[in-house]
Short mmCIF file of C-alpha atoms in Angstrom, two decimals:
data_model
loop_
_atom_site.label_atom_id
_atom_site.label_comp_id
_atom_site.label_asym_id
_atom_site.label_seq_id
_atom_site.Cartn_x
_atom_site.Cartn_y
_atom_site.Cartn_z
CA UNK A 14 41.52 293.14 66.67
CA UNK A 15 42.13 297.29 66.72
CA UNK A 16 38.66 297.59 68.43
CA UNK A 17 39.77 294.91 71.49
CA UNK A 18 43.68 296.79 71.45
CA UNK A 19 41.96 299.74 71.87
CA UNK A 20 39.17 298.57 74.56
CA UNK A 21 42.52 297.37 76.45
CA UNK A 22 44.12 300.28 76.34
CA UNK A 23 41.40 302.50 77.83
CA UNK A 24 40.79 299.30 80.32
CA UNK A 25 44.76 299.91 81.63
CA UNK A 26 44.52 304.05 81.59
CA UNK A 27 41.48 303.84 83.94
CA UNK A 28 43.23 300.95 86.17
CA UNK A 29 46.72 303.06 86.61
CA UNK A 30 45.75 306.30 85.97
CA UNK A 31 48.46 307.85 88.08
CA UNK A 32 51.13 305.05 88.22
CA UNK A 33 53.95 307.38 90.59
CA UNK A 34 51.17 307.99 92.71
CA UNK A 35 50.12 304.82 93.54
CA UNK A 36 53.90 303.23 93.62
CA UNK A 37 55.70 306.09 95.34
CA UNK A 38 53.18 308.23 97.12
CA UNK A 39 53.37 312.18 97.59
CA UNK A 40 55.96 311.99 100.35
CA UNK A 41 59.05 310.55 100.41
CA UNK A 42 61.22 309.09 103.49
CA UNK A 43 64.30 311.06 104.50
CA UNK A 44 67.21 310.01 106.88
CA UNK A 45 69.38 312.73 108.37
CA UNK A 46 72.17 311.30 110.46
CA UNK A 47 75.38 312.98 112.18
CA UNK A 48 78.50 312.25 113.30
CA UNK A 49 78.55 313.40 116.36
CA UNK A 50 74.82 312.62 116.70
CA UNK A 51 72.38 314.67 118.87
CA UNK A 52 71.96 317.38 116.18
CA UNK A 53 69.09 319.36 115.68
CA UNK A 54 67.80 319.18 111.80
CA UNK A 55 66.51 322.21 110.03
CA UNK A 56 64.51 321.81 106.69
CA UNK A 57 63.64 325.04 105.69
CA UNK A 58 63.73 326.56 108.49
CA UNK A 59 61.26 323.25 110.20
CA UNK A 60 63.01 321.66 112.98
CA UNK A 61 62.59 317.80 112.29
CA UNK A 62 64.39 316.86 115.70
CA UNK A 63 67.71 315.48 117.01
CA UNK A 64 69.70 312.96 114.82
CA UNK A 65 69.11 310.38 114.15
CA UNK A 66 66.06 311.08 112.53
CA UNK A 67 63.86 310.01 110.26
CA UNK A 68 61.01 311.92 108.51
CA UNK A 69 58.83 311.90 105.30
CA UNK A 70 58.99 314.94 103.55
CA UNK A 71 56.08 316.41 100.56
CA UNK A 72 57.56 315.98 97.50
CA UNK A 73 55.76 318.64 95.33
CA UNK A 74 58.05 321.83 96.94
CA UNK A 75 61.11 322.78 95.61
CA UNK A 76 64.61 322.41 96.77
CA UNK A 77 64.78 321.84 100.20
CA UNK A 78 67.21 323.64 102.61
CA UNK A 79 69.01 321.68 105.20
CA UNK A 80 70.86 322.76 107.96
CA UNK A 81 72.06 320.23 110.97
CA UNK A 82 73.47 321.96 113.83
CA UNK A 83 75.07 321.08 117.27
CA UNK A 84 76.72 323.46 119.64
CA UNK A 85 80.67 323.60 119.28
CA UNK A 86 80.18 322.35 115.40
CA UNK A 87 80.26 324.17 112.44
CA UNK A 88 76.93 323.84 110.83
CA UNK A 89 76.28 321.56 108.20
CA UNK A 90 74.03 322.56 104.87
CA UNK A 91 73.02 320.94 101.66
CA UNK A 92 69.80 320.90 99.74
CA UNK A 93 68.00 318.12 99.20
CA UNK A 94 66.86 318.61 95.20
CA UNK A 95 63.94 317.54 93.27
CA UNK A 96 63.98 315.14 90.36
CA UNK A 97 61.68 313.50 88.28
CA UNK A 98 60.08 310.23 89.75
CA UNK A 99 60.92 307.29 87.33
CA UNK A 100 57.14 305.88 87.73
CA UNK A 101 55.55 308.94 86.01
CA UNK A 102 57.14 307.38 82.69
CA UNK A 103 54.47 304.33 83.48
CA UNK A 104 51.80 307.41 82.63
CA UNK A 105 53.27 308.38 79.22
CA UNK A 106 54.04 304.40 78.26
CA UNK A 107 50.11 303.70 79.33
CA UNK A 108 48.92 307.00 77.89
CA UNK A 109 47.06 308.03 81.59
CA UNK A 110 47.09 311.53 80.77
CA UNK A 111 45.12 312.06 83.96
CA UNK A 112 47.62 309.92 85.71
CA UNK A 113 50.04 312.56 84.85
CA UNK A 114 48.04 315.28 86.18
CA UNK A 115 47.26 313.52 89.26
CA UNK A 116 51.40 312.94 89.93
CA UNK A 117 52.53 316.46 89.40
CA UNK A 118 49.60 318.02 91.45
CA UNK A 119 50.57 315.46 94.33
CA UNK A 120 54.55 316.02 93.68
CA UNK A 121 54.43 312.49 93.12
CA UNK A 122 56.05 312.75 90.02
CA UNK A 123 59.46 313.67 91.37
CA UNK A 124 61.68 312.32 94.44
CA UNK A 125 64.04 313.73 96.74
CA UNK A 126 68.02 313.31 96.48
CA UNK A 127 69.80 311.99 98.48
CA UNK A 128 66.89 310.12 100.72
CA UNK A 129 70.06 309.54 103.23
CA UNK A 130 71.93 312.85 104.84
CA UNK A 131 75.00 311.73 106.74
CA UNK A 132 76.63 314.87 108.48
CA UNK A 133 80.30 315.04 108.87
CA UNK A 134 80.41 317.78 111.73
CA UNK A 135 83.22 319.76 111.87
CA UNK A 136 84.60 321.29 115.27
CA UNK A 137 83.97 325.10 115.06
#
């Protein structure tokens, strides 16, 4: 009975061995809106285009700087912060070890808050 536990165990580690990876990927999907619309997004210091805009952005770098901007406005800036990726706990529970690895080196492990940026631009 242990030996066939522990046969299934290994079995599952091998099959999910990096279970944020394979759910969530290494990039998540961001949505920057504005009211007024039409302006141009800034993630550190990248501009992403005109809102509204949609992007996918690497998970694995730090806090994120964003700046929205539209002539006559006051700019807008927030950072988009990194937390950890519910997911990775599937590595721990399963004991994927290697799973683990994979998800941090990937940035898989965490996500990006908030995925949805809705700009409030103020007349400046």
């Amino acid at each position: 009975m242990k030996k066939k536990l522990l046969i299934s165990t290994i079995v599952i580690s091998l099959l999910l061995p990096s279970c944020a990876a394979i759910v969530s990927g290494s990039k998540q999907t961001i949505q920057f809106n504005s009211s007024p619309s039409g302006a141009i997004v800034w993630v550190d210091g990248a501009n992403l285009g005109v809102t509204p805009v949609t992007t996918k952005l690497e998970r694995i770098k730090k806090d994120q700087k964003v700046k929205i901007e539209l002539q006559g406005y006051k700019p807008y800036e927030m950072t988009l912060t990194r937390k950890t990726n519910g997911w990775v706990w599937g590595n721990i529970v399963f004991g994927g070890i290697i799973g683990l690895i994979v998800d941090a080196s990937s940035g898989a492990m965490y996500r990006l808050t908030p995925d949805q940026i809705n700009a409030q631009l103020a007349n400046g």
